[in-house]
Structures are given as C-alpha cells and as structure tokens.
C-alpha cells in the first residue's frame, strides 16, 4: 500500500485490511445496537410457522429453500433451519426479496438467473491457521501483508491477516480428482506450512480447511419478477480475490439498494426505481470483474517467469486425466515435484545461463509494477453511474468509463452526475463554542431518505434552495440544504443563512477547511468540483450525485427541480 492511502486526503478514512468473519461479527454487534433482534435456531424452538418476519429481526442459521411468486401481492419464501438435529421449515411473505446469500446463491438459482464470465480460473484449498511464532518472525524480519512462496517443497500464497496475533490464511493450488480434500488434513497442512515457511513453528493451530473455486462472473440480471426479487453482493458477482473487489463491490451494492428499497416501501417512489439498481450496479461489476482478472493474471506472471506457468500446470492436469486412474495421483505429484526443482538454488541462480533471462524477467516485472496490485483508488472511490436515478449533464454528455488497465490509478474527485460526492473537511458554523469538523460525506443523512442540495451563499442559489424545499415537499421526500462558505469568509453567527432560507429550517452552514500547501488538491470546494460558486449539486441518500448545474439554472428553476426529482425518484 502507498503512503497516500493512509493520509485521509481523498476520503475521511483510510484503507484497512480486515478479515471478513471479523467484520461480520462487528456488523452483528452493530445491528444489536440498532435494536435488531438476533434469532438463533435455539431461540426458535417450538415455533412452527413464521407468517411474516417481524421488523428488525435477523434469523441466523436459516436457508432459503423455495420461492413462490404466484401472487401479485407478495413473494412467498420457505426457509429451512436445523433445530435439535432435525430440519424445520417456515413460510414467510414479503414485498421484496433480496438474495444476498453468497456466491452459491440459492435465490439466484431458484430464479434461473445465469452467471456470465470465466469459470474455474483456479481451484484452491484455503487453510486458516494461527501461529504467533510465525507472526513474530515476520514482524521482525520481513513484514508484509501478502506472500507468494515458491520453493522445491511447496507452492502457496500466504495472507497475513494479523501479524501480532499470528493469524494467517494459506491458499494452496488444488487439483481434483487426483487430489482430495482429505489429502489436506490439519497434520498435512502443518507440514506444507513448515515447507513454505522454511522451518518448523513452535505453535501452530489449523482452524479450518476448505476447498474453493475461483471464478470471474456476473449475474445476467440483478432484478426480476417485476422488481420484487433482486440479488446483491457475491450472489450477483464473484471475482478473483486480488484487490478486495468482492467485499467492496458487495457493500456498494447494498449502499445503492438500501435507499431505493426504503423509498419504494414507504410509497415515495414507484417500483421502477429498483430497476435503476441493475442499471447502475451491473456495469460496475463488469468493470471490476475485468480488472480483477487482469490483476490475477498479473500475479500469475511471477510463477510464469520462474518456469511455473499455471496454464502449463493446468494442461498437465488435464493430460494426467487420460492415464489409468490408479497411477494418476502419483503421476501428477511426480510431475509437479520435478517442476518445482526449477526453484532449487542449484538451478535458480545468477550464474546459470539457462535461467538468468528468467531472473531478469522477474526483476523487470517488479521494477515496472506489473505484478499483483492491492490498491485501486480510482475504482474503489471513483466509480460512476452513467444511467439510472440521475440526470446526466446536457453539455458534452458523459465520457465512457476507461477500460481497466490492471494498474493502480489514483482517484480524482469529480462532481459529475453519477459520481460519488467528493470528500472535503468542513467546519460547521454554529453558535456552539465547540469546533466541529465534518466531511462533506457526513452531511448526507444516514438515518432517513433525504436529498442534500449543496450551494454557495449567493442570492440565486438561495432562491434555488427555496424551490428545492417546496418541490421536495410536493414529492413527499425530505431535502436538506448545505451552504458552503469559503475558508476566508467570516465565521460564526455572521456567516448564517437563517434569514435567507426562512422559513425553511433544514439547512446547515459550513466553511471550507483550508488544505495544507503540500496537498496537491485544490483548497476550494468549487474548484475540486470544477464548478463556479453559482452552481449547485443535488446528492442522493447514497452519497452519489443525482444532478448538478455548473453555473446557475438558465430556465425556470421550479420546472427544473420537478424534472430532477421526477427522474431520480421514478415518479411522474
């Protein structure tokens, strides 16, 4: 990771490397704080039929087994859970069903939604283990996050999740049916780990061993059954893990969908708004799929340079399949063992004229940064929606998304419609003696459906704010106005929009916090947005820009605001 990833310039928070199961625990604890009831199968003993799920209820250990779409009024869902050693089924009715049930999604399969893309890129065995001894060694000798290990004894990718606690996940190439998951018992996994590390470890605890298959696929559709059934997260897309796109793309799906679901269910919007979920999110998944595949292939360029081309290994595996079944495993192990001999010190050294070109190729890959990349700021923060619940710019249209290069590109803040609202620290102007600094992203409410109009303290913009308040009320949706004062303006009570916006009260005055001179980004909010201070930005509840005008509205602001809210909410 680069130093700028931790400087909190383009975002109010920095990047993090965090295990999914730990994140899940945190989310469950946070759900409890939000008054969600976590129901386990044990707490549901004696319950025969659910009827309708109560609000704020999370049923753990339940699996969707069938879906009934015969009624126009509801979706019927049958779920199964294991109670006291016996599977029990319960039936529920719901208005909308979101399948967020992982890469092997039952909801997706029951709805007959196919996945498109590349299947079976690689088969692997994942070994989750603990070793404080290894963590201590790495911290003192070779600290890092990801280790590609190639030696004569074994090959694997070691992911260091927590060096201080000694928590790791090892990924090992897997070639069934010649290899079986039973070939990777905890004891055998320990031996493989010792071979990869180069020594025996004082403490090692293999927690879990699981086989998995790497795919690069996206669901052919995200929405079906008249917008009553949707898929999200890994159920909608599955990528190679390089770059963390699976988790991040899934969170973005939920972020996009949450406000739209809420808006439809409370009657603010028609169900057609849910169709924009697919229109906005599926193109992003396709881009991230292509990028993650490029990143995976870049990672494979290293073993290829060493003479261990994964494509050749897969060809050998296919060739072995034609041999008599009794000798296939021994043949495969023997061939792979011979292949790994290329990694011996006797063979792989600078003085060997046969391999010096390999070593030079390897150095070139690292010199030019063409191996695996871990950070993609332009894609993580700079993804943009081109059609959906937004109003595209009239002038110049929208430039198409650049195809992924597989290389790291820095995020450039943008206020183009469909982009994520840029981050800038702002000082809240109020009578409070306590100084409050917030990000522009924090100005968007997270607890209700509310649109944010960002303007400067100029007369025409105040007039537009009045219009936005009135039109939003007609559309039965909340609106808030943020007035951005320049960093060199007077502060406190003097810089107040109260009189200009009366009688409307849902507004906030903020002042730009001047950036340091060493910062390459502009110190002016409107310069970052590439707009004049006579412009305006309307932000959706998911922090994406629904509409903007760069330098004032030429026509009737009332008609323009009605056009905007109508298009964004899907209401005539």
PDB file of C-alpha atoms in Angstrom, residues 204-465:
ATOM      1  CA  UNK A 204       0.568 -23.792  15.005  1.00  0.00           C
ATOM      2  CA  UNK A 205      -3.172 -24.281  15.140  1.00  0.00           C
ATOM      3  CA  UNK A 206      -5.004 -25.169  11.914  1.00  0.00           C
ATOM      4  CA  UNK A 207      -8.529 -23.824  12.422  1.00  0.00           C
ATOM      5  CA  UNK A 208     -10.229 -24.594   9.129  1.00  0.00           C
ATOM      6  CA  UNK A 209      -9.521 -26.175   5.727  1.00  0.00           C
ATOM      7  CA  UNK A 210     -11.870 -25.551   2.788  1.00  0.00           C
ATOM      8  CA  UNK A 211     -11.701 -26.081  -0.986  1.00  0.00           C
ATOM      9  CA  UNK A 212     -12.956 -23.337  -3.281  1.00  0.00           C
ATOM     10  CA  UNK A 213     -13.020 -22.420  -6.969  1.00  0.00           C
ATOM     11  CA  UNK A 214     -12.026 -19.028  -8.377  1.00  0.00           C
ATOM     12  CA  UNK A 215     -14.487 -17.586 -10.895  1.00  0.00           C
ATOM     13  CA  UNK A 216     -14.931 -14.249 -12.652  1.00  0.00           C
ATOM     14  CA  UNK A 217     -18.659 -13.973 -13.328  1.00  0.00           C
ATOM     15  CA  UNK A 218     -21.543 -11.504 -13.143  1.00  0.00           C
ATOM     16  CA  UNK A 219     -25.261 -12.315 -12.981  1.00  0.00           C
ATOM     17  CA  UNK A 220     -27.060 -11.742 -16.289  1.00  0.00           C
ATOM     18  CA  UNK A 221     -29.632  -9.676 -14.383  1.00  0.00           C
ATOM     19  CA  UNK A 222     -29.953  -8.229 -10.875  1.00  0.00           C
ATOM     20  CA  UNK A 223     -33.722  -7.612 -10.820  1.00  0.00           C
ATOM     21  CA  UNK A 224     -36.615  -9.910 -11.793  1.00  0.00           C
ATOM     22  CA  UNK A 225     -40.297 -10.675 -11.117  1.00  0.00           C
ATOM     23  CA  UNK A 226     -41.495  -7.078 -11.565  1.00  0.00           C
ATOM     24  CA  UNK A 227     -38.727  -5.714  -9.313  1.00  0.00           C
ATOM     25  CA  UNK A 228     -39.809  -7.932  -6.418  1.00  0.00           C
ATOM     26  CA  UNK A 229     -36.709 -10.163  -6.355  1.00  0.00           C
ATOM     27  CA  UNK A 230     -33.150  -8.872  -6.525  1.00  0.00           C
ATOM     28  CA  UNK A 231     -29.633 -10.213  -5.994  1.00  0.00           C
ATOM     29  CA  UNK A 232     -26.724  -8.376  -4.369  1.00  0.00           C
ATOM     30  CA  UNK A 233     -23.147  -8.950  -3.278  1.00  0.00           C
ATOM     31  CA  UNK A 234     -21.483 -12.264  -4.125  1.00  0.00           C
ATOM     32  CA  UNK A 235     -24.865 -13.570  -5.274  1.00  0.00           C
ATOM     33  CA  UNK A 236     -24.642 -11.061  -8.150  1.00  0.00           C
ATOM     34  CA  UNK A 237     -20.921 -11.286  -8.920  1.00  0.00           C
ATOM     35  CA  UNK A 238     -17.878 -13.315  -7.977  1.00  0.00           C
ATOM     36  CA  UNK A 239     -14.319 -12.221  -8.677  1.00  0.00           C
ATOM     37  CA  UNK A 240     -10.757 -13.405  -8.118  1.00  0.00           C
ATOM     38  CA  UNK A 241      -9.861 -12.142  -4.620  1.00  0.00           C
ATOM     39  CA  UNK A 242      -6.938  -9.969  -5.749  1.00  0.00           C
ATOM     40  CA  UNK A 243      -7.737  -6.346  -4.849  1.00  0.00           C
ATOM     41  CA  UNK A 244     -10.637  -6.941  -2.448  1.00  0.00           C
ATOM     42  CA  UNK A 245     -13.265  -6.216  -5.097  1.00  0.00           C
ATOM     43  CA  UNK A 246     -15.725  -8.844  -3.867  1.00  0.00           C
ATOM     44  CA  UNK A 247     -16.337  -7.252  -0.477  1.00  0.00           C
ATOM     45  CA  UNK A 248     -16.175  -3.655  -1.705  1.00  0.00           C
ATOM     46  CA  UNK A 249     -18.453  -4.198  -4.702  1.00  0.00           C
ATOM     47  CA  UNK A 250     -20.951  -6.006  -2.463  1.00  0.00           C
ATOM     48  CA  UNK A 251     -21.020  -3.163   0.063  1.00  0.00           C
ATOM     49  CA  UNK A 252     -21.540  -0.714  -2.810  1.00  0.00           C
ATOM     50  CA  UNK A 253     -24.498  -2.840  -3.999  1.00  0.00           C
ATOM     51  CA  UNK A 254     -26.144  -2.614  -0.583  1.00  0.00           C
ATOM     52  CA  UNK A 255     -25.414   1.116  -0.344  1.00  0.00           C
ATOM     53  CA  UNK A 256     -27.063   1.694  -3.716  1.00  0.00           C
ATOM     54  CA  UNK A 257     -30.065  -0.507  -2.989  1.00  0.00           C
ATOM     55  CA  UNK A 258     -30.910   0.489   0.596  1.00  0.00           C
ATOM     56  CA  UNK A 259     -32.331   3.966  -0.050  1.00  0.00           C
ATOM     57  CA  UNK A 260     -34.199   2.765  -3.135  1.00  0.00           C
ATOM     58  CA  UNK A 261     -35.876  -0.068  -1.214  1.00  0.00           C
ATOM     59  CA  UNK A 262     -36.825   2.321   1.586  1.00  0.00           C
ATOM     60  CA  UNK A 263     -38.186   4.842  -0.907  1.00  0.00           C
ATOM     61  CA  UNK A 264     -40.335   2.228  -2.673  1.00  0.00           C
ATOM     62  CA  UNK A 265     -41.614   0.584   0.512  1.00  0.00           C
ATOM     63  CA  UNK A 266     -42.711   3.870   2.087  1.00  0.00           C
ATOM     64  CA  UNK A 267     -44.546   4.894  -1.082  1.00  0.00           C
ATOM     65  CA  UNK A 268     -42.262   7.772  -2.073  1.00  0.00           C
ATOM     66  CA  UNK A 269     -41.186   6.045  -5.298  1.00  0.00           C
ATOM     67  CA  UNK A 270     -42.656   3.510  -7.693  1.00  0.00           C
ATOM     68  CA  UNK A 271     -41.139   0.038  -8.000  1.00  0.00           C
ATOM     69  CA  UNK A 272     -39.484   1.157 -11.253  1.00  0.00           C
ATOM     70  CA  UNK A 273     -36.827   2.845  -9.103  1.00  0.00           C
ATOM     71  CA  UNK A 274     -35.492  -0.625  -8.236  1.00  0.00           C
ATOM     72  CA  UNK A 275     -34.716  -1.194 -11.915  1.00  0.00           C
ATOM     73  CA  UNK A 276     -32.085   1.543 -11.671  1.00  0.00           C
ATOM     74  CA  UNK A 277     -30.218  -0.674  -9.186  1.00  0.00           C
ATOM     75  CA  UNK A 278     -29.287  -3.052 -12.015  1.00  0.00           C
ATOM     76  CA  UNK A 279     -28.685  -0.218 -14.487  1.00  0.00           C
ATOM     77  CA  UNK A 280     -26.193   1.386 -12.093  1.00  0.00           C
ATOM     78  CA  UNK A 281     -24.519  -1.535 -10.363  1.00  0.00           C
ATOM     79  CA  UNK A 282     -24.147  -4.216 -13.051  1.00  0.00           C
ATOM     80  CA  UNK A 283     -21.787  -2.134 -15.274  1.00  0.00           C
ATOM     81  CA  UNK A 284     -19.575  -1.544 -12.223  1.00  0.00           C
ATOM     82  CA  UNK A 285     -19.468  -5.287 -11.508  1.00  0.00           C
ATOM     83  CA  UNK A 286     -18.474  -5.975 -15.120  1.00  0.00           C
ATOM     84  CA  UNK A 287     -15.634  -3.448 -14.899  1.00  0.00           C
ATOM     85  CA  UNK A 288     -14.436  -4.841 -11.567  1.00  0.00           C
ATOM     86  CA  UNK A 289     -14.577  -8.372 -12.981  1.00  0.00           C
ATOM     87  CA  UNK A 290     -12.309  -7.393 -15.857  1.00  0.00           C
ATOM     88  CA  UNK A 291      -9.964  -5.568 -13.501  1.00  0.00           C
ATOM     89  CA  UNK A 292      -9.733  -8.424 -11.001  1.00  0.00           C
ATOM     90  CA  UNK A 293      -8.980 -10.889 -13.821  1.00  0.00           C
ATOM     91  CA  UNK A 294      -6.209  -8.620 -15.121  1.00  0.00           C
ATOM     92  CA  UNK A 295      -4.839  -8.383 -11.586  1.00  0.00           C
ATOM     93  CA  UNK A 296      -4.976 -12.157 -11.160  1.00  0.00           C
ATOM     94  CA  UNK A 297      -3.126 -12.671 -14.444  1.00  0.00           C
ATOM     95  CA  UNK A 298      -0.530 -10.111 -13.343  1.00  0.00           C
ATOM     96  CA  UNK A 299       0.016 -12.114 -10.162  1.00  0.00           C
ATOM     97  CA  UNK A 300       0.483 -15.273 -12.247  1.00  0.00           C
ATOM     98  CA  UNK A 301       3.205 -13.570 -14.309  1.00  0.00           C
ATOM     99  CA  UNK A 302       5.635 -14.183 -11.434  1.00  0.00           C
ATOM    100  CA  UNK A 303       5.434 -18.011 -11.355  1.00  0.00           C
ATOM    101  CA  UNK A 304       5.346 -17.967 -15.161  1.00  0.00           C
ATOM    102  CA  UNK A 305       8.658 -16.102 -15.215  1.00  0.00           C
ATOM    103  CA  UNK A 306      10.079 -18.747 -12.884  1.00  0.00           C
ATOM    104  CA  UNK A 307       9.076 -21.509 -15.302  1.00  0.00           C
ATOM    105  CA  UNK A 308       5.945 -22.459 -13.342  1.00  0.00           C
ATOM    106  CA  UNK A 309       3.286 -21.248 -15.756  1.00  0.00           C
ATOM    107  CA  UNK A 310      -0.156 -22.058 -14.224  1.00  0.00           C
ATOM    108  CA  UNK A 311      -1.523 -22.657 -17.733  1.00  0.00           C
ATOM    109  CA  UNK A 312       1.046 -25.417 -18.234  1.00  0.00           C
ATOM    110  CA  UNK A 313       0.171 -26.875 -14.827  1.00  0.00           C
ATOM    111  CA  UNK A 314      -3.500 -26.991 -15.836  1.00  0.00           C
ATOM    112  CA  UNK A 315      -2.565 -28.628 -19.159  1.00  0.00           C
ATOM    113  CA  UNK A 316      -0.545 -31.267 -17.282  1.00  0.00           C
ATOM    114  CA  UNK A 317      -3.533 -31.846 -15.000  1.00  0.00           C
ATOM    115  CA  UNK A 318      -5.821 -32.416 -17.992  1.00  0.00           C
ATOM    116  CA  UNK A 319      -3.275 -34.744 -19.618  1.00  0.00           C
ATOM    117  CA  UNK A 320      -2.985 -36.842 -16.454  1.00  0.00           C
ATOM    118  CA  UNK A 321      -6.748 -37.425 -16.546  1.00  0.00           C
ATOM    119  CA  UNK A 322      -6.321 -39.785 -19.526  1.00  0.00           C
ATOM    120  CA  UNK A 323      -3.971 -42.101 -17.605  1.00  0.00           C
ATOM    121  CA  UNK A 324      -5.245 -45.176 -15.733  1.00  0.00           C
ATOM    122  CA  UNK A 325      -6.940 -43.962 -12.538  1.00  0.00           C
ATOM    123  CA  UNK A 326      -4.595 -45.982 -10.316  1.00  0.00           C
ATOM    124  CA  UNK A 327      -1.496 -44.010 -11.355  1.00  0.00           C
ATOM    125  CA  UNK A 328      -2.971 -40.537 -11.907  1.00  0.00           C
ATOM    126  CA  UNK A 329      -2.207 -39.166  -8.443  1.00  0.00           C
ATOM    127  CA  UNK A 330       1.369 -40.466  -8.378  1.00  0.00           C
ATOM    128  CA  UNK A 331       1.983 -39.142 -11.916  1.00  0.00           C
ATOM    129  CA  UNK A 332       0.618 -35.693 -11.048  1.00  0.00           C
ATOM    130  CA  UNK A 333       2.641 -35.445  -7.823  1.00  0.00           C
ATOM    131  CA  UNK A 334       5.774 -36.613  -9.643  1.00  0.00           C
ATOM    132  CA  UNK A 335       5.459 -34.128 -12.497  1.00  0.00           C
ATOM    133  CA  UNK A 336       4.765 -31.225 -10.123  1.00  0.00           C
ATOM    134  CA  UNK A 337       7.698 -32.253  -7.944  1.00  0.00           C
ATOM    135  CA  UNK A 338      10.002 -32.198 -10.985  1.00  0.00           C
ATOM    136  CA  UNK A 339       8.610 -28.796 -11.958  1.00  0.00           C
ATOM    137  CA  UNK A 340       9.386 -27.358  -8.513  1.00  0.00           C
ATOM    138  CA  UNK A 341      13.020 -28.491  -8.856  1.00  0.00           C
ATOM    139  CA  UNK A 342      13.450 -25.456 -11.122  1.00  0.00           C
ATOM    140  CA  UNK A 343      13.283 -23.417  -7.897  1.00  0.00           C
ATOM    141  CA  UNK A 344      16.317 -25.074  -6.291  1.00  0.00           C
ATOM    142  CA  UNK A 345      19.378 -22.963  -5.507  1.00  0.00           C
ATOM    143  CA  UNK A 346      21.424 -25.279  -7.711  1.00  0.00           C
ATOM    144  CA  UNK A 347      19.280 -24.409 -10.747  1.00  0.00           C
ATOM    145  CA  UNK A 348      17.904 -20.941  -9.987  1.00  0.00           C
ATOM    146  CA  UNK A 349      20.980 -18.696  -9.627  1.00  0.00           C
ATOM    147  CA  UNK A 350      22.572 -15.787 -11.481  1.00  0.00           C
ATOM    148  CA  UNK A 351      25.495 -17.870 -12.747  1.00  0.00           C
ATOM    149  CA  UNK A 352      23.283 -20.341 -14.568  1.00  0.00           C
ATOM    150  CA  UNK A 353      22.996 -19.030 -18.164  1.00  0.00           C
ATOM    151  CA  UNK A 354      19.812 -21.063 -18.671  1.00  0.00           C
ATOM    152  CA  UNK A 355      17.850 -19.167 -16.004  1.00  0.00           C
ATOM    153  CA  UNK A 356      19.443 -15.716 -15.952  1.00  0.00           C
ATOM    154  CA  UNK A 357      16.823 -14.500 -18.518  1.00  0.00           C
ATOM    155  CA  UNK A 358      14.108 -15.746 -16.152  1.00  0.00           C
ATOM    156  CA  UNK A 359      15.543 -13.801 -13.240  1.00  0.00           C
ATOM    157  CA  UNK A 360      15.891 -10.690 -15.381  1.00  0.00           C
ATOM    158  CA  UNK A 361      12.259 -11.050 -16.497  1.00  0.00           C
ATOM    159  CA  UNK A 362      11.240 -11.385 -12.848  1.00  0.00           C
ATOM    160  CA  UNK A 363      13.126  -8.227 -11.878  1.00  0.00           C
ATOM    161  CA  UNK A 364      11.536  -6.361 -14.767  1.00  0.00           C
ATOM    162  CA  UNK A 365       8.025  -7.364 -13.628  1.00  0.00           C
ATOM    163  CA  UNK A 366       8.668  -5.929 -10.173  1.00  0.00           C
ATOM    164  CA  UNK A 367      10.540  -2.863 -11.446  1.00  0.00           C
ATOM    165  CA  UNK A 368       7.649  -1.883 -13.692  1.00  0.00           C
ATOM    166  CA  UNK A 369       4.969  -2.690 -11.095  1.00  0.00           C
ATOM    167  CA  UNK A 370       3.365  -5.312 -13.323  1.00  0.00           C
ATOM    168  CA  UNK A 371       2.792  -7.877 -10.599  1.00  0.00           C
ATOM    169  CA  UNK A 372      -0.214  -8.051  -8.258  1.00  0.00           C
ATOM    170  CA  UNK A 373      -1.706  -4.696  -7.211  1.00  0.00           C
ATOM    171  CA  UNK A 374      -3.506  -4.322  -3.868  1.00  0.00           C
ATOM    172  CA  UNK A 375      -4.971  -0.828  -4.101  1.00  0.00           C
ATOM    173  CA  UNK A 376      -7.218   0.616  -6.817  1.00  0.00           C
ATOM    174  CA  UNK A 377      -8.331   4.068  -5.566  1.00  0.00           C
ATOM    175  CA  UNK A 378      -9.778   5.141  -8.933  1.00  0.00           C
ATOM    176  CA  UNK A 379     -12.100   2.124  -8.972  1.00  0.00           C
ATOM    177  CA  UNK A 380     -12.803   1.922  -5.229  1.00  0.00           C
ATOM    178  CA  UNK A 381     -13.834   5.578  -4.909  1.00  0.00           C
ATOM    179  CA  UNK A 382     -14.127   6.886  -8.456  1.00  0.00           C
ATOM    180  CA  UNK A 383     -16.727   4.506  -9.875  1.00  0.00           C
ATOM    181  CA  UNK A 384     -19.539   6.353 -11.589  1.00  0.00           C
ATOM    182  CA  UNK A 385     -23.101   5.619 -12.702  1.00  0.00           C
ATOM    183  CA  UNK A 386     -23.989   6.673 -16.255  1.00  0.00           C
ATOM    184  CA  UNK A 387     -27.700   5.945 -16.318  1.00  0.00           C
ATOM    185  CA  UNK A 388     -30.269   5.299 -13.636  1.00  0.00           C
ATOM    186  CA  UNK A 389     -31.581   7.500 -10.834  1.00  0.00           C
ATOM    187  CA  UNK A 390     -29.707  10.595 -12.027  1.00  0.00           C
ATOM    188  CA  UNK A 391     -29.764  13.452 -14.556  1.00  0.00           C
ATOM    189  CA  UNK A 392     -26.800  13.380 -16.972  1.00  0.00           C
ATOM    190  CA  UNK A 393     -25.124  16.626 -17.961  1.00  0.00           C
ATOM    191  CA  UNK A 394     -26.635  18.132 -21.106  1.00  0.00           C
ATOM    192  CA  UNK A 395     -23.432  19.679 -22.414  1.00  0.00           C
ATOM    193  CA  UNK A 396     -20.842  17.230 -23.702  1.00  0.00           C
ATOM    194  CA  UNK A 397     -22.693  14.174 -22.401  1.00  0.00           C
ATOM    195  CA  UNK A 398     -20.896  11.615 -20.289  1.00  0.00           C
ATOM    196  CA  UNK A 399     -17.484  10.281 -21.237  1.00  0.00           C
ATOM    197  CA  UNK A 400     -17.422   6.464 -21.143  1.00  0.00           C
ATOM    198  CA  UNK A 401     -15.611   4.669 -18.363  1.00  0.00           C
ATOM    199  CA  UNK A 402     -11.996   3.913 -19.178  1.00  0.00           C
ATOM    200  CA  UNK A 403     -11.314   0.197 -19.605  1.00  0.00           C
ATOM    201  CA  UNK A 404      -9.310  -1.278 -16.708  1.00  0.00           C
ATOM    202  CA  UNK A 405      -5.559  -1.399 -17.174  1.00  0.00           C
ATOM    203  CA  UNK A 406      -4.804  -3.685 -14.256  1.00  0.00           C
ATOM    204  CA  UNK A 407      -2.507  -0.991 -12.868  1.00  0.00           C
ATOM    205  CA  UNK A 408      -3.132   1.320  -9.934  1.00  0.00           C
ATOM    206  CA  UNK A 409      -4.731   4.635 -10.842  1.00  0.00           C
ATOM    207  CA  UNK A 410      -5.243   7.455  -8.362  1.00  0.00           C
ATOM    208  CA  UNK A 411      -8.724   8.671  -7.552  1.00  0.00           C
ATOM    209  CA  UNK A 412      -9.587  12.095  -8.998  1.00  0.00           C
ATOM    210  CA  UNK A 413     -12.575  13.699  -7.212  1.00  0.00           C
ATOM    211  CA  UNK A 414     -15.455  14.574  -9.518  1.00  0.00           C
ATOM    212  CA  UNK A 415     -18.863  16.207  -9.201  1.00  0.00           C
ATOM    213  CA  UNK A 416     -20.144  14.711 -12.464  1.00  0.00           C
ATOM    214  CA  UNK A 417     -23.643  13.203 -12.134  1.00  0.00           C
ATOM    215  CA  UNK A 418     -23.391   9.578 -11.028  1.00  0.00           C
ATOM    216  CA  UNK A 419     -20.072  10.137  -9.233  1.00  0.00           C
ATOM    217  CA  UNK A 420     -19.582   9.805  -5.519  1.00  0.00           C
ATOM    218  CA  UNK A 421     -19.626  13.136  -3.698  1.00  0.00           C
ATOM    219  CA  UNK A 422     -16.012  14.316  -3.224  1.00  0.00           C
ATOM    220  CA  UNK A 423     -14.651  14.470   0.309  1.00  0.00           C
ATOM    221  CA  UNK A 424     -13.526  17.737   1.855  1.00  0.00           C
ATOM    222  CA  UNK A 425     -13.338  18.665   5.505  1.00  0.00           C
ATOM    223  CA  UNK A 426     -15.777  21.396   6.525  1.00  0.00           C
ATOM    224  CA  UNK A 427     -16.165  23.435   9.699  1.00  0.00           C
ATOM    225  CA  UNK A 428     -19.753  23.578  10.928  1.00  0.00           C
ATOM    226  CA  UNK A 429     -20.770  27.208  11.522  1.00  0.00           C
ATOM    227  CA  UNK A 430     -22.924  27.498  14.621  1.00  0.00           C
ATOM    228  CA  UNK A 431     -23.219  29.226  17.976  1.00  0.00           C
ATOM    229  CA  UNK A 432     -21.596  26.276  19.712  1.00  0.00           C
ATOM    230  CA  UNK A 433     -18.253  27.028  21.424  1.00  0.00           C
ATOM    231  CA  UNK A 434     -17.041  23.583  20.336  1.00  0.00           C
ATOM    232  CA  UNK A 435     -15.474  23.422  16.876  1.00  0.00           C
ATOM    233  CA  UNK A 436     -16.979  20.652  14.752  1.00  0.00           C
ATOM    234  CA  UNK A 437     -15.147  19.408  11.654  1.00  0.00           C
ATOM    235  CA  UNK A 438     -17.033  17.049   9.354  1.00  0.00           C
ATOM    236  CA  UNK A 439     -16.557  15.528   5.919  1.00  0.00           C
ATOM    237  CA  UNK A 440     -18.856  16.584   3.104  1.00  0.00           C
ATOM    238  CA  UNK A 441     -19.841  12.888   3.028  1.00  0.00           C
ATOM    239  CA  UNK A 442     -21.089  13.174   6.619  1.00  0.00           C
ATOM    240  CA  UNK A 443     -23.515  15.901   5.563  1.00  0.00           C
ATOM    241  CA  UNK A 444     -25.651  13.213   3.894  1.00  0.00           C
ATOM    242  CA  UNK A 445     -28.076  11.734   6.425  1.00  0.00           C
ATOM    243  CA  UNK A 446     -27.761   8.006   7.013  1.00  0.00           C
ATOM    244  CA  UNK A 447     -30.936   7.512   9.051  1.00  0.00           C
ATOM    245  CA  UNK A 448     -33.587   8.698   6.572  1.00  0.00           C
ATOM    246  CA  UNK A 449     -34.296   9.214   2.874  1.00  0.00           C
ATOM    247  CA  UNK A 450     -33.069  12.747   2.342  1.00  0.00           C
ATOM    248  CA  UNK A 451     -31.554  14.613  -0.592  1.00  0.00           C
ATOM    249  CA  UNK A 452     -28.800  17.162   0.021  1.00  0.00           C
ATOM    250  CA  UNK A 453     -28.554  20.338  -2.049  1.00  0.00           C
ATOM    251  CA  UNK A 454     -25.103  21.952  -1.866  1.00  0.00           C
ATOM    252  CA  UNK A 455     -24.890  25.646  -2.801  1.00  0.00           C
ATOM    253  CA  UNK A 456     -22.799  28.747  -2.127  1.00  0.00           C
ATOM    254  CA  UNK A 457     -24.128  31.782  -0.193  1.00  0.00           C
ATOM    255  CA  UNK A 458     -25.319  33.723  -3.256  1.00  0.00           C
ATOM    256  CA  UNK A 459     -28.797  35.123  -3.929  1.00  0.00           C
ATOM    257  CA  UNK A 460     -29.647  32.919  -6.934  1.00  0.00           C
ATOM    258  CA  UNK A 461     -28.625  29.784  -5.034  1.00  0.00           C
ATOM    259  CA  UNK A 462     -30.739  30.743  -2.029  1.00  0.00           C
ATOM    260  CA  UNK A 463     -33.690  31.113  -4.422  1.00  0.00           C
ATOM    261  CA  UNK A 464     -32.956  27.664  -5.840  1.00  0.00           C
ATOM    262  CA  UNK A 465     -32.849  26.258  -2.296  1.00  0.00           C
TER     263      UNK A 465
END
